[in-house]
Structure formats: C-alpha cells, structure tokens
mmCIF file of C-alpha atoms in Angstrom:
data_model
loop_
_atom_site.group_PDB
_atom_site.id
_atom_site.type_symbol
_atom_site.label_atom_id
_atom_site.label_comp_id
_atom_site.label_asym_id
_atom_site.label_seq_id
_atom_site.Cartn_x
_atom_site.Cartn_y
_atom_site.Cartn_z
ATOM 1 C CA MET A 1 -11.459 11.960 -17.065
ATOM 2 C CA ASP A 2 -9.268 11.640 -20.268
ATOM 3 C CA GLU A 3 -6.684 8.830 -20.565
ATOM 4 C CA ASN A 4 -3.739 10.903 -19.810
ATOM 5 C CA THR A 5 -5.170 11.942 -16.503
ATOM 6 C CA GLN A 6 -6.265 8.179 -15.657
ATOM 7 C CA LYS A 7 -2.845 6.813 -16.814
ATOM 8 C CA ASP A 8 -1.172 9.419 -14.170
ATOM 9 C CA ARG A 9 -3.352 8.832 -11.625
ATOM 10 C CA ILE A 10 -2.551 5.251 -11.578
ATOM 11 C CA ARG A 11 1.373 5.724 -11.867
ATOM 12 C CA GLY A 12 0.940 8.345 -8.936
ATOM 13 C CA SER A 13 -0.696 6.140 -6.730
ATOM 14 C CA LEU A 14 1.653 2.965 -7.286
ATOM 15 C CA ILE A 15 4.809 4.796 -7.720
ATOM 16 C CA GLY A 16 3.965 7.295 -4.580
ATOM 17 C CA GLY A 17 3.398 4.003 -2.612
ATOM 18 C CA ALA A 18 6.680 2.535 -3.496
ATOM 19 C CA ILE A 19 8.528 5.797 -2.712
ATOM 20 C CA GLY A 20 6.707 6.267 0.734
ATOM 21 C CA ASP A 21 7.838 2.239 1.276
ATOM 22 C CA ALA A 22 11.435 3.169 0.288
ATOM 23 C CA LEU A 23 11.530 6.070 2.313
ATOM 24 C CA GLY A 24 10.335 4.336 5.662
ATOM 25 C CA TYR A 25 12.085 1.092 4.818
ATOM 26 C CA PRO A 26 15.185 2.434 6.601
ATOM 27 C CA VAL A 27 13.721 3.618 9.704
ATOM 28 C CA GLU A 28 10.860 0.765 10.028
ATOM 29 C CA PHE A 29 13.055 -1.172 12.914
ATOM 30 C CA ILE A 30 13.908 2.461 14.653
ATOM 31 C CA TYR A 31 12.062 2.659 17.688
ATOM 32 C CA SER A 32 12.308 6.210 18.655
ATOM 33 C CA TYR A 33 11.750 9.183 16.727
ATOM 34 C CA ALA A 34 15.014 10.421 18.549
ATOM 35 C CA GLU A 35 16.706 7.730 17.225
ATOM 36 C CA ILE A 36 15.663 8.725 13.515
ATOM 37 C CA GLN A 37 16.911 12.345 14.081
ATOM 38 C CA ALA A 38 20.228 11.148 15.387
ATOM 39 C CA ARG A 39 20.735 9.384 12.397
ATOM 40 C CA TYR A 40 18.991 11.721 9.719
ATOM 41 C CA GLY A 41 18.936 15.222 11.295
ATOM 42 C CA GLU A 42 16.230 17.264 13.217
ATOM 43 C CA ARG A 43 13.446 16.708 10.351
ATOM 44 C CA GLY A 44 14.041 12.794 10.388
ATOM 45 C CA ILE A 45 14.542 11.229 6.865
ATOM 46 C CA THR A 46 13.343 13.323 4.279
ATOM 47 C CA ARG A 47 15.305 11.920 1.095
ATOM 48 C CA LEU A 48 15.569 8.211 -0.030
ATOM 49 C CA ASP A 49 18.628 6.524 1.594
ATOM 50 C CA VAL A 50 20.688 4.595 -1.187
ATOM 51 C CA SER A 51 23.149 3.257 1.082
ATOM 52 C CA GLN A 52 21.282 0.227 2.660
ATOM 53 C CA TRP A 53 22.782 0.929 6.080
ATOM 54 C CA TRP A 54 20.517 -1.141 7.704
ATOM 55 C CA THR A 55 21.033 -4.584 5.979
ATOM 56 C CA ASN A 56 24.160 -6.634 5.500
ATOM 57 C CA GLU A 57 24.282 -6.213 1.764
ATOM 58 C CA ASP A 58 25.366 -3.930 -0.594
ATOM 59 C CA GLY A 59 23.418 -4.262 -4.098
ATOM 60 C CA SER A 60 21.322 -1.392 -4.291
ATOM 61 C CA LYS A 61 23.416 0.144 -7.760
ATOM 62 C CA GLY A 62 22.860 3.594 -6.015
ATOM 63 C CA LYS A 63 19.000 3.187 -5.837
ATOM 64 C CA ALA A 64 16.584 3.276 -2.494
ATOM 65 C CA TRP A 65 15.281 -0.437 -1.992
ATOM 66 C CA ILE A 66 11.987 -0.887 -1.788
ATOM 67 C CA SER A 67 10.820 -3.509 1.184
ATOM 68 C CA ASP A 68 8.037 -6.372 0.854
ATOM 69 C CA ASP A 69 5.235 -3.951 0.764
ATOM 70 C CA THR A 70 6.005 -2.830 -2.581
ATOM 71 C CA GLN A 71 7.205 -6.493 -3.897
ATOM 72 C CA MET A 72 3.732 -7.667 -2.630
ATOM 73 C CA THR A 73 1.816 -4.919 -4.146
ATOM 74 C CA LEU A 74 3.569 -5.839 -7.435
ATOM 75 C CA PHE A 75 2.283 -9.209 -6.890
ATOM 76 C CA THR A 76 -1.241 -7.996 -6.391
ATOM 77 C CA ALA A 77 -1.054 -6.494 -9.567
ATOM 78 C CA CYS A 78 0.135 -8.986 -11.431
ATOM 79 C CA GLY A 79 -2.787 -11.536 -9.745
ATOM 80 C CA ILE A 80 -5.433 -9.202 -11.001
ATOM 81 C CA LEU A 81 -4.074 -8.849 -14.787
ATOM 82 C CA ASN A 82 -3.396 -12.621 -14.961
ATOM 83 C CA ALA A 83 -7.199 -13.240 -13.870
ATOM 84 C CA LYS A 84 -8.283 -10.527 -16.802
ATOM 85 C CA ALA A 85 -5.899 -12.744 -19.220
ATOM 86 C CA GLN A 86 -7.335 -15.961 -18.567
ATOM 87 C CA GLY A 87 -11.058 -14.800 -18.077
ATOM 88 C CA SER A 88 -11.100 -16.189 -14.532
ATOM 89 C CA ALA A 89 -12.153 -14.781 -10.919
ATOM 90 C CA PRO A 90 -9.868 -12.519 -9.438
ATOM 91 C CA LEU A 91 -9.215 -13.481 -6.092
ATOM 92 C CA PRO A 92 -7.547 -17.109 -6.758
ATOM 93 C CA ALA A 93 -5.278 -15.421 -9.427
ATOM 94 C CA ILE A 94 -4.427 -13.180 -6.864
ATOM 95 C CA CYS A 95 -3.889 -15.790 -4.046
ATOM 96 C CA GLU A 96 -1.739 -17.669 -7.023
ATOM 97 C CA ALA A 97 0.322 -14.638 -7.512
ATOM 98 C CA TYR A 98 1.176 -14.357 -3.755
ATOM 99 C CA LEU A 99 2.251 -18.034 -3.685
ATOM 100 C CA GLU A 100 4.986 -16.984 -6.559
ATOM 101 C CA TRP A 101 5.948 -14.232 -4.063
ATOM 102 C CA LEU A 102 6.228 -16.613 -1.502
ATOM 103 C CA TYR A 103 8.583 -18.732 -3.813
ATOM 104 C CA THR A 104 10.677 -15.782 -4.233
ATOM 105 C CA GLN A 105 11.272 -15.619 -0.634
ATOM 106 C CA MET A 106 12.030 -19.024 -0.417
ATOM 107 C CA GLY A 107 14.608 -19.023 -3.003
ATOM 108 C CA ARG A 108 12.841 -21.681 -4.874
ATOM 109 C CA ARG A 109 11.410 -21.818 -8.277
ATOM 110 C CA PRO A 110 7.798 -21.842 -8.486
ATOM 111 C CA ARG A 111 5.991 -24.850 -10.038
ATOM 112 C CA PHE A 112 4.009 -22.335 -11.655
ATOM 113 C CA ARG A 113 5.160 -18.980 -13.232
ATOM 114 C CA GLN A 114 2.451 -16.759 -14.187
ATOM 115 C CA CYS A 115 3.799 -13.416 -12.964
ATOM 116 C CA TRP A 116 6.270 -11.808 -15.447
ATOM 117 C CA ILE A 117 7.618 -9.726 -12.653
ATOM 118 C CA GLY A 118 8.656 -13.262 -10.840
ATOM 119 C CA GLU A 119 12.380 -13.250 -12.504
ATOM 120 C CA ILE A 120 13.030 -9.802 -11.761
ATOM 121 C CA PRO A 121 16.394 -10.108 -8.988
ATOM 122 C CA GLU A 122 15.185 -7.543 -6.890
ATOM 123 C CA LEU A 123 11.811 -9.047 -6.123
ATOM 124 C CA ASN A 124 13.621 -12.494 -5.474
ATOM 125 C CA GLN A 125 15.032 -10.928 -2.223
ATOM 126 C CA ARG A 126 13.998 -10.854 1.180
ATOM 127 C CA ARG A 127 12.907 -7.472 2.308
ATOM 128 C CA ALA A 128 11.637 -8.101 5.662
ATOM 129 C CA PRO A 129 8.831 -9.840 4.753
ATOM 130 C CA GLY A 130 6.021 -10.414 7.462
ATOM 131 C CA ASN A 131 6.096 -13.640 9.343
ATOM 132 C CA THR A 132 1.932 -13.486 8.920
ATOM 133 C CA CYS A 133 2.181 -13.453 4.958
ATOM 134 C CA GLU A 134 4.701 -16.037 4.993
ATOM 135 C CA ASP A 135 3.082 -18.489 7.414
ATOM 136 C CA ALA A 136 -0.438 -18.061 5.885
ATOM 137 C CA LEU A 137 0.646 -18.548 2.587
ATOM 138 C CA ARG A 138 2.561 -21.770 3.347
ATOM 139 C CA SER A 139 -0.489 -23.125 4.710
ATOM 140 C CA ILE A 140 -2.152 -22.346 1.656
ATOM 141 C CA LEU A 141 0.532 -23.974 -0.394
ATOM 142 C CA ARG A 142 0.165 -26.945 1.737
ATOM 143 C CA GLY A 143 -4.024 -26.926 0.921
ATOM 144 C CA LYS A 144 -4.865 -25.717 4.536
ATOM 145 C CA ASP A 145 -6.745 -22.871 5.631
ATOM 146 C CA PRO A 146 -4.182 -20.348 7.547
ATOM 147 C CA HIS A 147 -6.761 -20.149 10.423
ATOM 148 C CA ASN A 148 -5.070 -17.445 12.029
ATOM 149 C CA HIS A 149 -6.536 -14.022 13.548
ATOM 150 C CA SER A 150 -3.816 -11.508 12.724
ATOM 151 C CA LYS A 151 -5.124 -7.876 12.292
ATOM 152 C CA GLY A 152 -1.255 -6.787 10.940
ATOM 153 C CA CYS A 153 -0.903 -4.247 8.228
ATOM 154 C CA GLY A 154 0.665 -6.890 5.580
ATOM 155 C CA GLY A 155 -3.041 -7.534 4.564
ATOM 156 C CA VAL A 156 -3.970 -3.690 3.433
ATOM 157 C CA MET A 157 -0.449 -2.247 2.638
ATOM 158 C CA ARG A 158 -0.407 -4.718 -0.644
ATOM 159 C CA ILE A 159 -3.831 -3.890 -2.040
ATOM 160 C CA ALA A 160 -3.900 -0.734 -4.037
ATOM 161 C CA PRO A 161 -3.639 -2.185 -7.578
ATOM 162 C CA ILE A 162 -7.092 -3.386 -6.749
ATOM 163 C CA PRO A 163 -9.074 -0.198 -7.200
ATOM 164 C CA LEU A 164 -6.412 1.226 -9.524
ATOM 165 C CA TYR A 165 -7.223 -1.289 -12.107
ATOM 166 C CA GLY A 166 -10.961 -1.298 -11.376
ATOM 167 C CA MET A 167 -11.186 2.489 -11.970
ATOM 168 C CA ALA A 168 -9.109 2.331 -15.236
ATOM 169 C CA GLN A 169 -11.587 2.677 -18.231
ATOM 170 C CA GLY A 170 -14.448 2.156 -15.945
ATOM 171 C CA ARG A 171 -13.483 -1.215 -16.185
ATOM 172 C CA ILE A 172 -15.423 -2.163 -12.684
ATOM 173 C CA PRO A 173 -17.923 0.337 -11.944
ATOM 174 C CA GLU A 174 -19.227 -0.674 -9.000
ATOM 175 C CA ILE A 175 -17.388 0.197 -6.235
ATOM 176 C CA GLU A 176 -18.261 -2.123 -3.664
ATOM 177 C CA ASP A 177 -17.311 -5.095 -5.438
ATOM 178 C CA LEU A 178 -13.691 -3.324 -5.661
ATOM 179 C CA ASP A 179 -13.776 -2.539 -1.856
ATOM 180 C CA MET A 180 -15.010 -6.405 -1.126
ATOM 181 C CA LEU A 181 -12.293 -7.911 -3.475
ATOM 182 C CA ALA A 182 -9.354 -5.725 -1.467
ATOM 183 C CA ALA A 183 -10.768 -6.765 1.593
ATOM 184 C CA GLU A 184 -10.871 -10.489 0.499
ATOM 185 C CA ALA A 185 -7.378 -10.486 -0.764
ATOM 186 C CA ALA A 186 -6.130 -9.035 2.600
ATOM 187 C CA LYS A 187 -8.107 -11.828 4.289
ATOM 188 C CA LEU A 188 -6.002 -14.571 2.356
ATOM 189 C CA THR A 189 -3.435 -14.055 4.980
ATOM 190 C CA HIS A 190 -4.895 -11.858 7.994
ATOM 191 C CA GLN A 191 -8.166 -13.083 8.950
ATOM 192 C CA HIS A 192 -8.974 -10.848 11.959
ATOM 193 C CA PRO A 193 -11.631 -8.398 10.661
ATOM 194 C CA LEU A 194 -9.468 -5.652 11.295
ATOM 195 C CA GLY A 195 -6.820 -7.157 9.147
ATOM 196 C CA TYR A 196 -9.204 -7.055 6.332
ATOM 197 C CA ILE A 197 -12.004 -4.564 6.915
ATOM 198 C CA PRO A 198 -9.334 -1.229 6.721
ATOM 199 C CA ALA A 199 -8.056 -2.877 3.162
ATOM 200 C CA ALA A 200 -11.909 -2.367 1.957
ATOM 201 C CA LEU A 201 -11.648 1.286 3.281
ATOM 202 C CA MET A 202 -8.506 1.936 1.632
ATOM 203 C CA ALA A 203 -9.478 0.663 -1.946
ATOM 204 C CA HIS A 204 -12.611 2.702 -1.638
ATOM 205 C CA VAL A 205 -10.605 6.327 -0.804
ATOM 206 C CA ILE A 206 -8.225 5.267 -3.757
ATOM 207 C CA TYR A 207 -10.425 4.790 -6.133
ATOM 208 C CA ARG A 208 -12.585 7.884 -5.431
ATOM 209 C CA LEU A 209 -9.367 10.124 -5.608
ATOM 210 C CA ALA A 210 -7.951 8.556 -8.747
ATOM 211 C CA THR A 211 -11.577 9.282 -10.241
ATOM 212 C CA ASP A 212 -11.953 12.701 -9.075
ATOM 213 C CA GLU A 213 -11.073 15.378 -11.744
ATOM 214 C CA ALA A 214 -9.802 17.974 -9.128
ATOM 215 C CA PRO A 215 -10.002 16.255 -5.666
ATOM 216 C CA THR A 216 -9.990 18.424 -2.464
ATOM 217 C CA ARG A 217 -9.197 18.003 1.048
ATOM 218 C CA ASP A 218 -13.037 18.170 2.156
ATOM 219 C CA ALA A 219 -13.725 15.618 -0.721
ATOM 220 C CA PHE A 220 -11.207 13.229 0.490
ATOM 221 C CA SER A 221 -12.967 13.649 3.916
ATOM 222 C CA TYR A 222 -16.456 12.568 2.119
ATOM 223 C CA TYR A 223 -14.825 9.608 0.554
ATOM 224 C CA ILE A 224 -13.423 8.431 3.709
ATOM 225 C CA LYS A 225 -16.808 8.733 5.326
ATOM 226 C CA GLU A 226 -18.611 7.201 2.457
ATOM 227 C CA GLY A 227 -16.078 4.044 2.581
ATOM 228 C CA LEU A 228 -17.124 3.620 6.349
ATOM 229 C CA GLU A 229 -20.734 3.457 5.565
ATOM 230 C CA THR A 230 -19.925 1.227 2.683
ATOM 231 C CA CYS A 231 -17.829 -1.019 5.039
ATOM 232 C CA ALA A 232 -20.672 -1.134 7.696
ATOM 233 C CA ARG A 233 -22.898 -2.737 4.685
ATOM 234 C CA LEU A 234 -20.393 -4.966 3.339
ATOM 235 C CA PHE A 235 -19.437 -6.232 7.014
ATOM 236 C CA PRO A 236 -22.622 -6.514 9.158
ATOM 237 C CA ARG A 237 -21.097 -9.250 10.951
ATOM 238 C CA TYR A 238 -18.733 -7.167 12.614
ATOM 239 C CA PRO A 239 -20.323 -3.833 13.737
ATOM 240 C CA ASP A 240 -17.762 -2.980 16.651
ATOM 241 C CA GLU A 241 -14.819 -3.524 14.333
ATOM 242 C CA VAL A 242 -16.077 -1.086 11.592
ATOM 243 C CA ALA A 243 -16.682 1.365 14.456
ATOM 244 C CA TYR A 244 -13.494 1.037 15.729
ATOM 245 C CA MET A 245 -11.987 1.835 12.078
ATOM 246 C CA ARG A 246 -14.679 4.823 11.722
ATOM 247 C CA GLN A 247 -12.864 5.991 15.552
ATOM 248 C CA LEU A 248 -9.711 6.115 13.967
ATOM 249 C CA ALA A 249 -10.403 7.458 10.865
ATOM 250 C CA GLU A 250 -12.221 10.314 12.577
ATOM 251 C CA LYS A 251 -9.707 10.616 14.873
ATOM 252 C CA ALA A 252 -7.010 11.220 12.137
ATOM 253 C CA LEU A 253 -9.194 13.794 10.027
ATOM 254 C CA SER A 254 -9.589 15.458 13.657
ATOM 255 C CA LEU A 255 -5.774 15.567 14.539
ATOM 256 C CA ALA A 256 -5.437 16.860 10.634
ATOM 257 C CA THR A 257 -6.670 20.150 11.587
ATOM 258 C CA ALA A 258 -5.187 20.147 15.371
ATOM 259 C CA GLU A 259 -1.830 22.507 15.922
ATOM 260 C CA LEU A 260 0.285 19.132 16.788
ATOM 261 C CA PRO A 261 3.646 18.087 15.365
ATOM 262 C CA ASP A 262 3.119 15.081 12.658
ATOM 263 C CA VAL A 263 4.897 12.781 15.051
ATOM 264 C CA LYS A 264 3.182 13.425 18.138
ATOM 265 C CA ALA A 265 -0.278 13.115 16.027
ATOM 266 C CA VAL A 266 0.824 9.956 14.153
ATOM 267 C CA GLU A 267 2.215 8.403 17.611
ATOM 268 C CA SER A 268 -1.321 9.160 19.327
ATOM 269 C CA ILE A 269 -2.974 7.123 16.496
ATOM 270 C CA GLY A 270 -0.610 4.087 16.958
ATOM 271 C CA GLY A 271 2.472 2.358 15.774
ATOM 272 C CA GLY A 272 0.740 1.406 12.311
ATOM 273 C CA TRP A 273 1.717 -2.285 12.964
ATOM 274 C CA VAL A 274 -1.791 -3.463 12.410
ATOM 275 C CA GLY A 275 -4.184 -2.665 9.865
ATOM 276 C CA GLU A 276 -6.597 -0.083 11.338
ATOM 277 C CA GLU A 277 -3.654 2.365 12.738
ATOM 278 C CA ALA A 278 -1.770 2.079 9.341
ATOM 279 C CA VAL A 279 -4.691 2.898 7.390
ATOM 280 C CA ALA A 280 -5.683 6.077 9.960
ATOM 281 C CA ILE A 281 -1.919 7.163 10.236
ATOM 282 C CA ALA A 282 -2.221 7.257 6.334
ATOM 283 C CA LEU A 283 -5.608 9.339 6.444
ATOM 284 C CA TYR A 284 -3.877 11.597 8.743
ATOM 285 C CA CYS A 285 -1.057 12.261 6.685
ATOM 286 C CA ALA A 286 -2.918 12.464 3.538
ATOM 287 C CA SER A 287 -5.769 14.886 5.019
ATOM 288 C CA ARG A 288 -2.859 17.114 6.723
ATOM 289 C CA HIS A 289 -0.855 17.571 3.965
ATOM 290 C CA PHE A 290 -3.521 17.062 0.966
ATOM 291 C CA GLY A 291 -1.894 17.806 -2.279
ATOM 292 C CA ASP A 292 1.635 18.032 -0.960
ATOM 293 C CA LEU A 293 3.068 14.256 -1.508
ATOM 294 C CA GLU A 294 6.491 14.948 -0.257
ATOM 295 C CA ALA A 295 5.376 16.539 3.168
ATOM 296 C CA ALA A 296 2.748 13.666 3.472
ATOM 297 C CA LEU A 297 5.502 11.135 3.101
ATOM 298 C CA ILE A 298 7.904 12.427 5.252
ATOM 299 C CA ALA A 299 4.886 12.790 8.112
ATOM 300 C CA ALA A 300 3.876 9.050 7.412
ATOM 301 C CA VAL A 301 7.391 7.437 7.882
ATOM 302 C CA ASN A 302 9.175 9.828 10.570
ATOM 303 C CA HIS A 303 7.579 7.913 14.082
ATOM 304 C CA ALA A 304 8.550 4.885 16.027
ATOM 305 C CA GLY A 305 6.301 2.493 14.122
ATOM 306 C CA ASP A 306 5.933 0.583 11.002
ATOM 307 C CA SER A 307 7.133 3.183 8.900
ATOM 308 C CA ASP A 308 7.538 1.501 5.311
ATOM 309 C CA SER A 309 4.168 0.303 5.710
ATOM 310 C CA THR A 310 2.488 3.709 6.715
ATOM 311 C CA GLY A 311 4.774 5.427 4.269
ATOM 312 C CA ALA A 312 3.441 2.827 1.370
ATOM 313 C CA ILE A 313 -0.316 3.509 2.360
ATOM 314 C CA THR A 314 0.354 7.089 2.496
ATOM 315 C CA GLY A 315 1.721 7.095 -0.968
ATOM 316 C CA ASN A 316 -0.660 4.937 -2.741
ATOM 317 C CA ILE A 317 -3.780 6.946 -1.355
ATOM 318 C CA LEU A 318 -2.760 10.821 -2.097
ATOM 319 C CA GLY A 319 -0.461 9.555 -5.140
ATOM 320 C CA ALA A 320 -4.135 8.610 -6.422
ATOM 321 C CA ALA A 321 -5.057 12.289 -5.940
ATOM 322 C CA VAL A 322 -1.803 14.256 -7.032
ATOM 323 C CA GLY A 323 -0.561 11.839 -9.969
ATOM 324 C CA TYR A 324 2.718 10.877 -10.987
ATOM 325 C CA ALA A 325 3.882 14.176 -12.852
ATOM 326 C CA VAL A 326 4.063 16.517 -10.103
ATOM 327 C CA ILE A 327 6.128 13.912 -7.772
ATOM 328 C CA PRO A 328 9.589 15.202 -6.927
ATOM 329 C CA SER A 329 12.166 14.085 -9.682
ATOM 330 C CA PHE A 330 14.547 13.284 -6.772
ATOM 331 C CA TYR A 331 12.306 10.470 -5.485
ATOM 332 C CA LYS A 332 11.927 8.845 -8.931
ATOM 333 C CA GLU A 333 15.762 8.966 -9.697
ATOM 334 C CA ASP A 334 16.580 7.362 -6.303
ATOM 335 C CA LEU A 335 13.819 4.533 -6.437
ATOM 336 C CA GLU A 336 14.785 0.794 -7.429
ATOM 337 C CA LEU A 337 12.849 -0.891 -9.719
ATOM 338 C CA LEU A 338 11.167 2.718 -11.475
ATOM 339 C CA ASP A 339 10.693 1.453 -15.093
ATOM 340 C CA VAL A 340 8.813 -1.999 -13.527
ATOM 341 C CA LEU A 341 6.666 0.255 -11.269
ATOM 342 C CA LEU A 342 5.845 2.062 -14.635
ATOM 343 C CA GLN A 343 5.565 -0.586 -16.808
ATOM 344 C CA VAL A 344 2.396 -2.029 -14.069
ATOM 345 C CA ALA A 345 1.101 0.951 -13.566
ATOM 346 C CA ASP A 346 0.690 1.275 -17.069
ATOM 347 C CA ASP A 347 -0.605 -2.292 -17.371
ATOM 348 C CA LEU A 348 -3.009 -1.749 -14.887
ATOM 349 C CA TRP A 349 -4.648 1.166 -17.044
ATOM 350 C CA GLN A 350 -4.543 -1.192 -20.261
ATOM 351 C CA GLY A 351 -5.846 -4.308 -18.546
ATOM 352 C CA GLU A 352 -2.874 -6.696 -19.786
ATOM 353 C CA HIS A 353 0.727 -6.803 -19.472
ATOM 354 C CA VAL A 354 2.304 -5.149 -22.705
ATOM 355 C CA ASP A 355 5.770 -6.418 -23.405
#
C-alpha cells in the first residue's frame, strides 16, 4: 500500500469516527427512535446538527460538536505518539494522556503538559464525559487502582488510534500486540472483561481493513472471525466473555443480511451502552452498509441507545476501509476541529507530532 493510501485510510478512520460521534451526540440522550424522528424527520438525524439545542451553550461557531468520545480518542493518539517520542512503553504514556484529559474536564491546569491538544479550547469543555472514565482516572491520579467492574463502552470508543499508529509504515507488524495494547488501554478505566475484550476486536478489525488494498464485505466478515479467534488466544481466562462477544458479532453479521429496518436490527443487539453491544452494533452497521459510510453512520446513530459511541466506532471501523477522500463534503464542512483531527491523523502516520 502506498504512502498516500495509508494516510487516507488513517484520516478516514479518525475523521469518520469524529463524524459519527458528532452525528450521534445530539440524540445520545433521546431514548426513543420516535422522538428522534419527531425532531429530525422520518429518517432520523442524517446531517450534522450545528445548533447545540441539547446544551446550555451556543459557542459552536456554526460547527457540530464532538463529544467526550472524540476528545478521548485524540488523547489516545497523543499518548501513543508521546511514547514514541520518549522511547517509552506506550501504555503508561496513554494513561498519562488520559490524566491530561481528566484535567481538562476538571477545569484545572495539569501538573504536566505533554499533549499539545490540551491547549485547545474545545477539548477543555465538558462534552458529557463518562462517569466511569472520570472516576477511574481520579483513582489513578491518587495512586490507586480503580477496582471497578464496569463494561461500559467508554473504554472501547477511544482506541482507534492504536491500530492506526501500528499499521502506519508497518510500524507494529504484530497485530496481536496492537490488539492487546488496545485492550489494556480500555482496561485502564473499564475493568470488566467485556469492557476491554471488545477493544481488542475493534483494533484487530480496524488494522486489517486499513491495511487491505481493496477491502470487501466478505473480507470484513473474515477479519471479524479472525479477531474473535485472536481474542480467544489473548484472553484464555475469559472463555465465556469471548464466547458472548462472538455471539453478538455473529448476530450482527446475520442481521446485516436480513430484511429488517436498521433501527430494529440495531435495537435487537442492544443499546450500545456497554462495550460488547457498542462494537457489535458498529459491526452490523459497517457490514450492512459496507462501502457507504454515510448510510452506515445514519444507521449507527438512529436508535434509542448510546448513539454517539456507536456512531464513533462505526466511523472508525468503516472509515478505515473507505478512507477520507470519499467522505461526503457536507460532513467535513460542518465538523468542529477538522483541522486538528487531520493533523493528528497525519501525526499518526508520521509517528510524531509535526508542527
């Protein structure tokens, strides 16, 4: 794969995830599809909403807001790049980056500043941060292990930069190392096995799609099955949890070929509030609408669940297959921090931050 294609795939995954996040953010806390339709029309929300009607603020500058999902994704990217720059292990650097994000949510200046994105105003705003993420990171800040048993999707929704960094220029050729690092990064805050095993599967699929010259739906299905087999090897202590992740993934692939409206298929998988459901919903949407990022994102966010996270994960996965160039311009034009996202995507390819 040539350099330009690699860069395009990394951009596609990172910006695709941010678009899915921003598309789903306004409806994350609308708890029925009928209510979404009442506000946005029969097809639900299909374009980025720049009004911020669901917040008490109006500082969008005509752009659709990202949520905590994309904030934390960007800090994941900075963490792994910091590790490369320092010649240190990636997981501690990712953890330090998450602590910097925590300070942005507390309205305090960190004791340390290693992530250049920490100065960006939009990343210092509270965009519905997850309680588990905040509580776990506060524990780490105090030198304590979080000791939670959460399997919320807040662990999986932020890990896309790990496989993207690893695939760039063949930097980390051992895919199992990336899968495990993604799981460990999720486990920093979400310590139930289903809070981090789905992160390994997500990383595996993103890596495979991003390195495939011409990915197809059949290849996508194979990568999912391969990823599940890898999870079984990586997590032998948790056969039941891996089996349940497999069950949901197989259900998602089966539904993708069924004659069922997207909202019914998605809601039959779950609400996406927990890791395994969020990833399975994204697998369904990406498979059902393989090659069509717009349709996949619309399917991913129009349901009565955790719409921004399912949108973000779907965008990360399918964006790795289709790339950035084909993303509709109306999504790019209305997305906040597009320039920052593009910079971070290119940094991931380069392996360092370039001013």
